[in-house]
Coordinates of C-alpha atoms in Angstrom, one line a residue:
X1 CA 8.6 -1.9 16.0
X2 CA 9.1 -1.3 12.3
X3 CA 12.3 -3.2 12.1
X4 CA 10.5 -6.3 13.4
X5 CA 7.8 -6.1 10.7
X6 CA 8.8 -8.5 7.9
X7 CA 5.3 -9.3 6.6
X8 CA 1.8 -7.9 7.1
X9 CA 1.1 -10.7 9.6
X10 CA 3.5 -8.9 12.0
X11 CA 1.3 -5.9 11.9
X12 CA -1.6 -7.9 13.2
X13 CA 0.5 -8.9 16.3
X14 CA 0.7 -5.3 17.5
X15 CA -1.8 -4.1 20.0
X16 CA -4.3 -1.5 19.0
X17 CA -2.9 1.0 21.5
X18 CA 0.6 0.7 19.9
X19 CA -0.5 1.2 16.3
X20 CA -0.3 5.1 16.6
X21 CA 3.4 4.6 17.6
X22 CA 3.9 2.4 14.6
X23 CA 2.4 5.2 12.5
X24 CA 5.0 7.6 14.0
X25 CA 7.8 5.2 13.1
X26 CA 6.5 5.0 9.5
X27 CA 6.6 8.8 9.3
X28 CA 10.2 8.9 10.6
X29 CA 11.2 6.2 8.0
X30 CA 9.4 8.1 5.2
X31 CA 11.1 11.3 6.2
X32 CA 14.5 9.7 6.2
X33 CA 14.1 8.6 2.6
X34 CA 12.2 11.4 0.9
X35 CA 14.4 14.1 2.6
X36 CA 17.5 12.5 1.2
X37 CA 16.5 11.4 -2.3
X38 CA 13.1 13.0 -2.9
X39 CA 9.8 11.4 -3.6
X40 CA 6.1 11.8 -3.1
X41 CA 5.7 13.3 0.3
X42 CA 2.1 14.5 0.9
X43 CA 0.2 11.5 -0.5
X44 CA 2.3 9.0 1.5
X45 CA 2.3 10.9 4.8
X46 CA -1.5 11.3 4.6
X47 CA -2.3 7.6 4.0
X48 CA -0.2 6.0 6.7
X49 CA -3.0 5.2 9.1
X50 CA -5.2 3.9 6.3
X51 CA -2.5 1.5 5.1
X52 CA -1.7 0.3 8.6
X53 CA -5.4 -0.4 9.1
X54 CA -5.6 -2.2 5.7
X55 CA -2.9 -4.6 6.7
X56 CA -4.3 -5.0 10.2
X57 CA -7.7 -6.1 8.8
X58 CA -7.0 -7.7 5.5
X59 CA -4.7 -10.6 4.5
X60 CA -2.4 -9.4 1.7
X61 CA -1.3 -11.0 -0.6
X62 CA -4.3 -13.4 -0.5
X63 CA -6.5 -10.3 -0.4
X64 CA -5.5 -8.2 -3.4
X65 CA -4.8 -4.5 -2.8
X66 CA -4.3 -2.3 -6.0
X67 CA -2.9 1.1 -5.3
X68 CA -3.8 3.9 -7.8
X69 CA -0.7 5.8 -9.1
X70 CA 1.4 4.3 -6.3
X71 CA 1.7 7.7 -4.7
X72 CA 0.5 6.1 -1.4
X73 CA 2.5 2.9 -1.7
X74 CA 5.5 3.8 0.6
X75 CA 3.7 2.9 3.8
X76 CA 2.6 -0.3 2.1
X77 CA 6.2 -1.1 1.3
X78 CA 7.3 -0.4 4.8
X79 CA 4.9 -3.0 6.1
X80 CA 5.7 -5.7 3.5
X81 CA 9.3 -6.4 4.3
X82 CA 10.9 -3.4 2.5
X83 CA 11.6 -1.1 5.4
X84 CA 15.4 -1.4 4.6
X85 CA 14.8 0.8 1.6
X86 CA 13.7 3.6 3.9
X87 CA 15.8 3.1 7.0
X88 CA 19.2 2.3 5.3
X89 CA 20.6 5.1 3.1
X90 CA 22.6 2.6 1.0
X91 CA 19.5 0.6 0.2
X92 CA 17.4 3.5 -1.1
X93 CA 17.8 2.6 -4.7
X94 CA 16.7 -1.0 -4.1
X95 CA 13.2 0.2 -3.6
X96 CA 11.1 1.8 -6.4
X97 CA 8.9 4.8 -5.8
X98 CA 6.0 2.7 -7.2
X99 CA 4.4 -0.7 -6.7
X100 CA 6.2 -3.4 -8.7
X101 CA 5.5 -7.2 -8.6
X102 CA 9.1 -7.8 -9.6
X103 CA 10.1 -6.2 -6.3
X104 CA 7.6 -8.0 -4.0
X105 CA 4.8 -10.5 -4.0
X106 CA 2.7 -8.0 -2.1
X107 CA 2.5 -5.7 -5.2
X108 CA 0.2 -6.9 -7.9
X109 CA 0.9 -4.3 -10.6
X110 CA 3.6 -1.9 -11.8
X111 CA 1.6 1.3 -11.6
X112 CA 2.7 4.9 -12.0
X113 CA -0.2 6.5 -14.0
X114 CA -3.4 7.6 -12.4
X115 CA -7.1 6.5 -12.4
X116 CA -6.3 2.8 -13.3
X117 CA -6.9 1.0 -10.0
X118 CA -10.7 0.5 -10.2
X119 CA -10.5 -1.0 -13.7
X120 CA -7.5 -3.2 -12.9
X121 CA -9.3 -4.4 -9.7
X122 CA -12.5 -5.2 -11.7
X123 CA -10.4 -7.5 -13.9
X124 CA -8.9 -9.1 -10.8
X125 CA -12.3 -9.6 -9.2
X126 CA -13.7 -11.1 -12.4
X127 CA -10.9 -13.6 -12.6
X128 CA -11.4 -14.5 -9.0
X129 CA -15.1 -15.1 -9.5
X130 CA -14.5 -17.2 -12.7
X131 CA -12.2 -19.5 -10.8
X132 CA -14.7 -19.7 -7.9
X133 CA -12.2 -18.3 -5.4
X134 CA -12.9 -16.3 -2.3
X135 CA -10.9 -13.3 -1.1
X136 CA -11.2 -9.5 -1.0
X137 CA -10.3 -7.2 -3.9
X138 CA -9.5 -3.6 -2.9
X139 CA -8.9 -0.6 -5.1
X140 CA -7.2 2.2 -3.1
X141 CA -7.7 5.5 -5.0
X142 CA -7.2 9.1 -4.1
X143 CA -9.8 11.8 -4.8
X144 CA -7.5 13.5 -7.4
X145 CA -7.5 10.3 -9.5
X146 CA -11.2 10.0 -9.4
X147 CA -11.7 12.7 -12.2
X148 CA -9.7 10.6 -14.7
X149 CA -11.8 9.1 -17.4
X150 CA -10.7 5.5 -16.7
X151 CA -11.7 5.8 -13.0
X152 CA -15.2 7.0 -14.0
X153 CA -15.4 4.2 -16.6
X154 CA -14.4 1.7 -13.9
X155 CA -17.0 3.0 -11.5
X156 CA -19.6 2.5 -14.2
X157 CA -18.4 -1.0 -15.2
X158 CA -18.4 -2.2 -11.7
X159 CA -22.1 -2.4 -11.8
X160 CA -21.5 -5.7 -13.7
X161 CA -20.0 -7.2 -10.5
X162 CA -22.2 -8.9 -7.9
X163 CA -19.5 -10.0 -5.6
X164 CA -16.9 -8.8 -3.2
X165 CA -15.3 -5.5 -4.4
X166 CA -14.1 -2.7 -2.2
X167 CA -13.1 0.8 -3.3
X168 CA -11.3 2.9 -0.6
X169 CA -11.5 6.5 -1.7
X170 CA -8.8 8.4 0.1
X171 CA -10.2 12.0 0.0
X172 CA -7.8 14.7 1.1
X173 CA -9.5 17.4 -1.0
X174 CA -6.4 17.7 -3.2
X175 CA -5.2 16.6 -6.5
X176 CA -1.5 17.5 -7.1
X177 CA -2.7 21.1 -6.8
X178 CA -6.3 21.9 -5.8
X179 CA -9.1 19.8 -7.3
X180 CA -11.1 21.1 -10.2
X181 CA -14.5 20.1 -11.5
X182 CA -18.1 19.4 -10.3
X183 CA -17.2 16.0 -8.9
X184 CA -15.2 17.6 -6.2
X185 CA -18.1 19.9 -5.2
X186 CA -20.0 16.7 -4.7
X187 CA -17.2 15.1 -2.5
X188 CA -17.2 18.3 -0.5
X189 CA -20.9 17.9 0.1
X190 CA -20.4 14.3 1.2
X191 CA -17.7 15.4 3.6
X192 CA -19.7 18.2 5.0
X193 CA -22.7 15.9 5.6
X194 CA -20.4 13.2 7.0
X195 CA -21.6 10.9 4.2
X196 CA -25.3 11.5 4.9
X197 CA -26.1 13.6 1.8
X198 CA -28.9 12.0 -0.3
X199 CA -27.0 13.2 -3.3
X200 CA -24.5 10.4 -3.5
X201 CA -22.8 9.5 -6.9
X202 CA -21.6 6.2 -5.6
X203 CA -25.0 5.0 -4.6
X204 CA -26.3 6.1 -8.0
X205 CA -23.7 3.8 -9.6
X206 CA -25.0 1.0 -7.5
X207 CA -22.5 0.8 -4.7
X208 CA -23.0 0.5 -1.0
X209 CA -21.3 3.4 0.8
X210 CA -19.5 3.9 4.1
X211 CA -18.0 7.2 5.3
X212 CA -15.2 7.6 7.7
X213 CA -14.8 11.2 8.9
X214 CA -11.4 10.9 10.4
X215 CA -9.3 8.9 8.0
X216 CA -6.2 9.4 10.0
X217 CA -7.6 7.7 13.0
X218 CA -6.5 4.0 13.0
X219 CA -9.2 2.7 15.3
X220 CA -12.0 4.3 13.2
X221 CA -10.5 2.8 10.0
X222 CA -10.1 -0.6 11.5
X223 CA -13.7 -0.6 12.6
X224 CA -14.8 0.5 9.1
X225 CA -12.6 -2.1 7.3
X226 CA -13.9 -4.9 9.5
X227 CA -17.4 -4.0 8.5
X228 CA -16.7 -4.4 4.8
X229 CA -14.3 -7.3 4.9
X230 CA -15.7 -10.2 2.9
X231 CA -18.7 -8.2 1.8
X232 CA -20.5 -9.9 -1.1
X233 CA -21.2 -6.8 -3.3
X234 CA -19.3 -3.6 -4.4
X235 CA -18.9 -0.9 -1.8
X236 CA -17.1 2.5 -1.5
X237 CA -15.4 3.3 1.8
X238 CA -15.0 7.1 1.7
X239 CA -12.3 8.2 4.1
X240 CA -11.4 11.9 4.8
X241 CA -7.7 12.3 5.3
X242 CA -5.1 15.2 5.5
X243 CA -2.5 15.3 2.8
X244 CA 1.0 15.5 4.4
X245 CA -0.3 14.5 7.8
X246 CA 2.3 14.7 10.5
X247 CA 4.7 16.9 8.6
X248 CA 3.9 20.5 9.4
X249 CA 5.2 22.2 6.3
X250 CA 3.6 19.6 4.1
X251 CA 0.2 20.1 5.8
X252 CA 0.5 23.8 5.4
X253 CA 1.5 23.8 1.7
X254 CA -0.1 20.7 0.3
X255 CA 0.5 21.5 -3.4
X256 CA 4.2 22.2 -3.1
X257 CA 4.7 19.1 -1.0
X258 CA 3.0 16.6 -3.2
X259 CA 6.5 15.7 -4.5
X260 CA 9.8 17.1 -3.4
X261 CA 13.5 16.8 -4.2
X262 CA 15.9 16.4 -1.3
X263 CA 15.3 18.8 1.6
X264 CA 16.2 19.6 5.2
X265 CA 13.8 17.4 7.3
X266 CA 13.6 20.0 10.1
X267 CA 12.8 23.1 8.0
X268 CA 11.7 21.8 4.6
X269 CA 14.3 23.9 2.9
X270 CA 15.5 22.4 -0.4
X271 CA 19.1 21.2 -0.3
X272 CA 19.6 22.4 -3.9
X273 CA 17.5 24.5 -6.2
X274 CA 17.8 26.1 -9.6
X275 CA 16.0 29.1 -11.1
X276 CA 17.2 28.4 -14.6
X277 CA 15.0 25.6 -15.9
X278 CA 12.7 25.0 -18.8
X279 CA 9.9 24.9 -16.3
X280 CA 10.4 28.6 -15.6
X281 CA 11.1 29.4 -19.3
X282 CA 7.7 27.9 -20.2
X283 CA 5.9 29.6 -17.4
X284 CA 7.3 33.0 -18.4
X285 CA 6.3 32.3 -22.0
X286 CA 2.8 31.3 -21.1
X287 CA 2.3 34.4 -18.8
X288 CA 3.7 36.7 -21.5
X289 CA 1.5 35.3 -24.3
X290 CA -1.6 35.3 -22.2
X291 CA -1.0 39.0 -21.3
X292 CA -0.4 39.9 -25.0
X293 CA -3.3 37.9 -26.4
X294 CA -6.7 37.4 -24.8
X295 CA -7.3 34.3 -27.0
X296 CA -4.5 32.3 -25.4
X297 CA -5.7 29.5 -23.2
X298 CA -3.3 27.5 -20.9
X299 CA -4.6 24.0 -20.5
X300 CA -3.4 21.7 -17.7
X301 CA -4.2 18.1 -16.8
X302 CA -3.6 18.5 -13.1
X303 CA 0.1 19.2 -13.4
X304 CA 0.5 23.0 -13.4
X305 CA 3.5 22.7 -11.0
X306 CA 5.5 20.9 -13.7
X307 CA 5.8 24.3 -15.5
X308 CA 5.9 26.3 -12.2
X309 CA 2.3 27.6 -12.6
X310 CA 1.6 27.8 -8.9
X311 CA -1.4 29.5 -7.3
X312 CA -0.1 33.0 -7.8
X313 CA 0.5 32.4 -11.6
X314 CA -2.8 30.6 -12.0
X315 CA -4.7 33.5 -10.5
X316 CA -2.9 35.9 -12.8
X317 CA -4.0 33.8 -15.8
X318 CA -7.6 33.8 -14.5
X319 CA -10.1 32.7 -17.2
X320 CA -7.2 32.0 -19.6
X321 CA -6.3 28.9 -17.5
X322 CA -8.2 25.7 -17.3
X323 CA -7.3 22.6 -15.3
X324 CA -9.3 19.5 -16.5
X325 CA -8.1 17.3 -13.7
X326 CA -6.0 14.1 -14.3
X327 CA -7.6 13.6 -17.7
X328 CA -5.2 14.0 -20.6
X329 CA -7.8 12.8 -23.1
X330 CA -10.1 15.7 -22.1
X331 CA -7.1 18.1 -22.2
X332 CA -6.4 17.1 -25.8
X333 CA -10.1 17.5 -26.9
X334 CA -10.5 20.8 -25.0
X335 CA -7.4 22.1 -26.9
X336 CA -8.9 21.0 -30.2
X337 CA -12.2 22.6 -29.5
X338 CA -10.6 25.8 -28.4
X339 CA -8.4 26.0 -31.5
X340 CA -11.2 25.2 -33.9
X341 CA -13.2 28.1 -32.5
X342 CA -10.5 30.8 -32.8
X343 CA -8.7 30.3 -29.5
X344 CA -5.0 29.7 -29.0
X345 CA -4.6 26.7 -26.6
X346 CA -1.2 25.7 -25.2
X347 CA -0.9 22.5 -23.3
X348 CA 2.3 21.7 -21.4
X349 CA 2.3 17.9 -20.7
X350 CA 4.9 15.3 -19.6
X351 CA 5.9 12.9 -22.4
X352 CA 4.9 9.9 -20.2
X353 CA 1.4 11.3 -19.6
X354 CA 0.7 12.3 -23.2
X355 CA 0.7 8.6 -24.1
X356 CA -2.7 8.4 -22.3
X357 CA -4.3 10.6 -25.0
X358 CA -3.2 8.9 -28.2
X359 CA -6.7 8.6 -29.7
X360 CA -7.6 12.2 -28.9
X361 CA -4.4 13.5 -30.4
X362 CA -4.9 11.5 -33.5
X363 CA -8.7 11.9 -33.9
X364 CA -9.7 15.1 -32.2
X365 CA -6.6 17.2 -32.8
X366 CA -4.8 15.9 -35.9
X367 CA -7.7 14.5 -38.0
X368 CA -9.3 17.9 -37.6
X369 CA -6.0 19.7 -38.1
X370 CA -6.6 21.9 -35.1
X371 CA -3.8 24.4 -34.6
X372 CA -2.9 23.3 -31.0
X373 CA 0.4 24.0 -29.3
X374 CA 1.7 21.3 -27.1
X375 CA 5.0 21.4 -25.0
X376 CA 6.1 17.9 -24.5
X377 CA 8.1 18.0 -21.2
X378 CA 10.1 15.5 -19.3
X379 CA 10.9 13.6 -22.5
X380 CA 13.9 11.5 -23.4
X381 CA 16.7 10.4 -21.1
X382 CA 16.7 13.6 -19.0
X383 CA 13.0 13.2 -18.0
X384 CA 11.7 10.8 -15.3
X385 CA 13.9 7.9 -14.3
X386 CA 11.2 5.4 -13.4
X387 CA 9.9 2.7 -15.8
X388 CA 6.4 3.8 -15.0
X389 CA 7.1 7.4 -16.3
X390 CA 9.5 7.0 -19.2
X391 CA 9.6 9.7 -21.8
X392 CA 11.8 8.0 -24.4
X393 CA 8.9 6.9 -26.6
X394 CA 7.7 10.3 -27.6
X395 CA 9.2 10.5 -31.1
X396 CA 8.1 7.0 -32.1
X397 CA 4.7 7.6 -30.5
X398 CA 4.0 10.9 -32.3
X399 CA 5.6 9.9 -35.7
X400 CA 2.7 7.6 -36.5
X401 CA 0.1 10.4 -36.5
X402 CA -0.6 12.4 -39.7
X403 CA -0.8 16.2 -39.8
X404 CA 1.4 16.5 -36.7
X405 CA 4.6 18.6 -36.7
X406 CA 7.0 17.7 -33.8
X407 CA 9.8 20.2 -33.5
X408 CA 12.9 19.3 -31.5
X409 CA 14.9 22.5 -30.6
X410 CA 18.4 22.4 -29.3
X411 CA 18.9 25.8 -27.7
X412 CA 16.7 28.0 -25.5
X413 CA 16.6 30.5 -28.4
X414 CA 15.4 27.8 -30.8
X415 CA 12.8 26.7 -28.3
X416 CA 11.3 30.2 -27.9
X417 CA 11.3 30.8 -31.6
X418 CA 9.5 27.5 -32.2
X419 CA 7.0 28.3 -29.5
X420 CA 6.3 31.7 -31.1
X421 CA 5.8 30.0 -34.4
X422 CA 3.5 27.4 -33.0
X423 CA 1.1 29.8 -31.3
X424 CA 0.9 32.3 -34.1
X425 CA 0.2 29.8 -37.0
X426 CA -3.3 28.5 -37.8
X427 CA -2.5 25.6 -40.1
X428 CA -1.7 22.5 -38.1
X429 CA -1.0 21.0 -34.6
X430 CA 2.5 21.8 -33.5
X431 CA 4.2 19.8 -30.7
X432 CA 7.5 21.0 -29.3
X433 CA 10.0 18.6 -27.6
X434 CA 11.3 20.5 -24.6
X435 CA 15.1 20.1 -24.4
X436 CA 16.4 18.1 -21.5
X437 CA 18.6 20.9 -20.3
X438 CA 19.3 24.5 -21.2
X439 CA 21.8 25.3 -23.9
X440 CA 22.1 29.0 -24.8
X441 CA 22.9 29.8 -28.4
X442 CA 22.7 32.7 -30.8
X443 CA 19.5 34.4 -31.9
X444 CA 17.4 31.9 -33.8
X445 CA 16.3 33.0 -37.3
X446 CA 14.9 29.6 -38.3
X447 CA 11.6 29.7 -40.3
X448 CA 9.7 26.8 -38.7
X449 CA 6.9 27.1 -41.3
X450 CA 9.3 25.4 -43.8
X451 CA 10.5 21.8 -43.2
X452 CA 14.1 22.4 -44.0
X453 CA 17.0 20.9 -42.2
X454 CA 19.9 23.2 -41.2
X455 CA 23.2 22.2 -42.7
X456 CA 25.7 23.8 -40.4
X457 CA 28.8 22.2 -41.9
X458 CA 29.2 20.9 -45.4
X459 CA 31.5 18.0 -45.9
X460 CA 31.7 14.6 -47.5
X461 CA 31.7 10.9 -46.8
X462 CA 29.9 11.0 -43.4
X463 CA 26.8 13.1 -42.5
X464 CA 26.0 13.5 -38.8
X465 CA 22.4 14.4 -38.1
X466 CA 21.8 15.2 -34.4
X467 CA 18.2 15.8 -33.4
X468 CA 17.3 18.2 -30.6
X469 CA 19.4 18.1 -27.5
X470 CA 21.5 15.4 -29.1
X471 CA 22.7 17.8 -31.8
X472 CA 25.6 18.6 -29.4
X473 CA 26.6 14.9 -29.5
X474 CA 26.6 15.0 -33.3
X475 CA 28.7 18.1 -33.1
X476 CA 31.3 16.5 -30.9
X477 CA 31.3 13.3 -33.0
X478 CA 31.8 15.3 -36.2
X479 CA 34.8 17.1 -34.7
X480 CA 36.3 13.8 -33.4
X481 CA 35.8 12.1 -36.8
X482 CA 37.7 14.9 -38.6
X483 CA 40.5 14.7 -36.0
X484 CA 40.9 10.9 -36.7
X485 CA 40.5 10.9 -40.5
X486 CA 41.3 14.4 -41.7
X487 CA 37.9 14.4 -43.5
X488 CA 35.4 17.1 -42.8
X489 CA 32.0 15.5 -42.3
X490 CA 28.6 17.1 -42.9
X491 CA 26.8 18.3 -39.7
X492 CA 23.0 18.8 -39.7
X493 CA 20.4 20.1 -37.2
X494 CA 17.1 18.6 -38.5
X495 CA 14.8 20.3 -36.1
X496 CA 11.8 18.2 -37.3
X497 CA 11.4 14.9 -35.4
X498 CA 8.6 13.4 -37.4
X499 CA 8.9 14.9 -40.9
X500 CA 11.7 14.3 -43.4
X501 CA 13.3 17.0 -45.4
X502 CA 13.7 14.7 -48.5
X503 CA 15.5 17.5 -50.5
X504 CA 18.3 17.8 -48.0
X505 CA 18.5 14.0 -47.5
X506 CA 18.6 13.5 -51.3
X507 CA 21.5 16.0 -51.6
X508 CA 23.6 13.7 -49.3
X509 CA 23.5 10.7 -51.6
X510 CA 26.2 11.8 -54.0
X511 CA 29.0 12.8 -51.6
X512 CA 28.2 10.6 -48.6
X513 CA 28.4 6.9 -48.1
X514 CA 27.3 7.0 -44.4
X515 CA 24.5 9.0 -42.7
X516 CA 24.5 9.0 -38.8
X517 CA 21.3 9.9 -36.9
X518 CA 21.4 10.6 -33.2
X519 CA 18.2 11.1 -31.2
X520 CA 16.9 11.2 -27.6
X521 CA 14.3 8.5 -28.0
X522 CA 14.0 4.8 -28.9
X523 CA 15.3 3.8 -32.4
X524 CA 12.3 1.7 -33.4
X525 CA 9.8 3.9 -35.2
X526 CA 11.8 7.0 -34.3
X527 CA 13.5 9.8 -36.4
X528 CA 16.5 7.7 -37.4
X529 CA 14.4 4.7 -38.5
X530 CA 12.5 7.0 -40.9
X531 CA 15.7 8.3 -42.3
X532 CA 17.0 4.7 -42.7
X533 CA 13.8 3.8 -44.6
X534 CA 14.4 6.7 -46.9
X535 CA 18.0 5.6 -47.7
X536 CA 17.0 1.9 -47.8
X537 CA 16.9 1.5 -51.6
X538 CA 20.2 3.5 -52.1
X539 CA 23.8 2.8 -51.5
X540 CA 24.0 5.1 -48.5
X541 CA 24.5 3.3 -45.2
X542 CA 22.7 4.6 -42.1
X543 CA 23.8 4.3 -38.5
X544 CA 20.9 5.0 -36.1
X545 CA 21.7 5.9 -32.5
X546 CA 19.0 6.0 -29.9
X547 CA 17.7 3.6 -27.2
X548 CA 16.6 0.0 -27.3
X549 CA 12.9 -0.5 -27.0
X550 CA 12.7 -1.5 -23.4
X551 CA 11.5 -0.4 -20.0
X552 CA 14.4 1.0 -18.1
X553 CA 14.2 1.8 -14.4
X554 CA 16.0 4.0 -11.9
X555 CA 18.8 4.5 -14.4
X556 CA 21.9 6.5 -14.6
X557 CA 22.0 8.7 -17.7
X558 CA 25.7 8.2 -18.5
X559 CA 25.3 4.4 -18.2
X560 CA 22.3 4.3 -20.6
X561 CA 24.1 6.5 -23.1
X562 CA 27.1 4.2 -23.1
X563 CA 25.0 1.0 -23.2
X564 CA 23.4 2.3 -26.4
X565 CA 26.7 3.6 -27.9
X566 CA 25.5 7.2 -27.8
X567 CA 28.8 8.9 -27.0
X568 CA 31.0 10.6 -29.7
X569 CA 33.9 8.2 -29.1
X570 CA 31.7 5.1 -29.5
X571 CA 29.9 6.5 -32.6
X572 CA 33.1 7.4 -34.4
X573 CA 34.6 4.0 -33.5
X574 CA 31.5 2.2 -34.9
X575 CA 31.9 4.2 -38.2
X576 CA 35.6 3.6 -38.6
X577 CA 35.2 -0.1 -37.9

């Protein structure tokens, strides 16, 4: 059946009694893809029936469906002419893990961050109404996304609409891990009362409300969606689903199976695993510091698994752990409040997600100079590979904020030393750029309280400055340059990504005509651009190596490094030419 579906119109041709068989085929196709290349497992398996019913009742792309986060978009892709990206192994990379209008007319937005669907859909509905058009606008959002500030803002703003607007709340009683916050107690009350509770937040916001108790029953869903199709006012359709539905081990362990790397589809056993990652290094650091100091507070914005803080570890942390839900703005403000009142907050967060809290980092943390510790994970080229989750903007992003120190360690030992410094000082916010992979080095004796670059090799003519994980590239480039010219260059580990050590830079002017900076981030507004500005009025030429300012998608690391000339051979060739 699935191979015959080229457009959503083909779904409508299938008899009701055969739709459960179609759901089984979708599960098989999903399993083929995610077991081999990884992906979001639980959210997609749990939303299959709902998305079949959506396409059975509504008329996409005339009716607009906006998926929150895109974690539930795989079944949608399977029903909109992209089954080849799930059935044919050689075609896997032709299909993104997120909605993308460049990929298909059935996707309206490129979306990878959470809590945006309601607000996006309001804008779509307003444009429809202004143009006096007539079609359905549907925001499909999971319960985990509902705690995000933008989702709640969207719920509130929707009161301005007096026309067709449908929110489908896919409630599986899970975020990535368990849900946190009073809102979820309320959703539990609605589920328990089968939608009959008089205490209904959606009705309070001015919505009509419809509850579907079995959100994995296609017939029940089709009946509900037919009721709300072409409605002339905002309504919330609250459907109760099972995360990971149809995949036994994903149903049994919903948190672990939110996202998975390649695995055996029969047993769920990972095809490859590693126990030596920064995720575990950070987890061990957090547990150790919390045990040593009762003032330590670990803060998470719904991503504890990214640093291996699973249920067992969270229980061990107890009151020294808080999950604010998918709400990075709140996480930043909680950290500032805690630090200002004598606590020692530590917030591990992905570089892509920290972008969502720019104002709170600037205003609530840095303006108040709160001594917050932030581990910026999944940054640079070794982080996420999708354009919706890029971590290559972190240095440029944080460089514009005063009072903020951003440290970029190279080795595991440097990272732990910087982390110790950050949590024990009370002067300023300290952010630490988690290295993209583990390099072991000697014991670190660096004093991070002083902004002083480390000159590891004194030379002349050319100075190589390699930031963070790219210090190793600078090291190799310096060695190659000496081999080719016989001249010993200077080699520097700057450590500080957003602050210049002007004394060290000034010392280079006399003996060096060229300064080379290499960083794991975009060039514009980054570390190298600040160094170039410093040398601008002088006779010292700067070569800045980093990435072009662009959205790159599903990329190969080696290819991106070569395209941006970030290899020792290319760097030395550029200098010699």
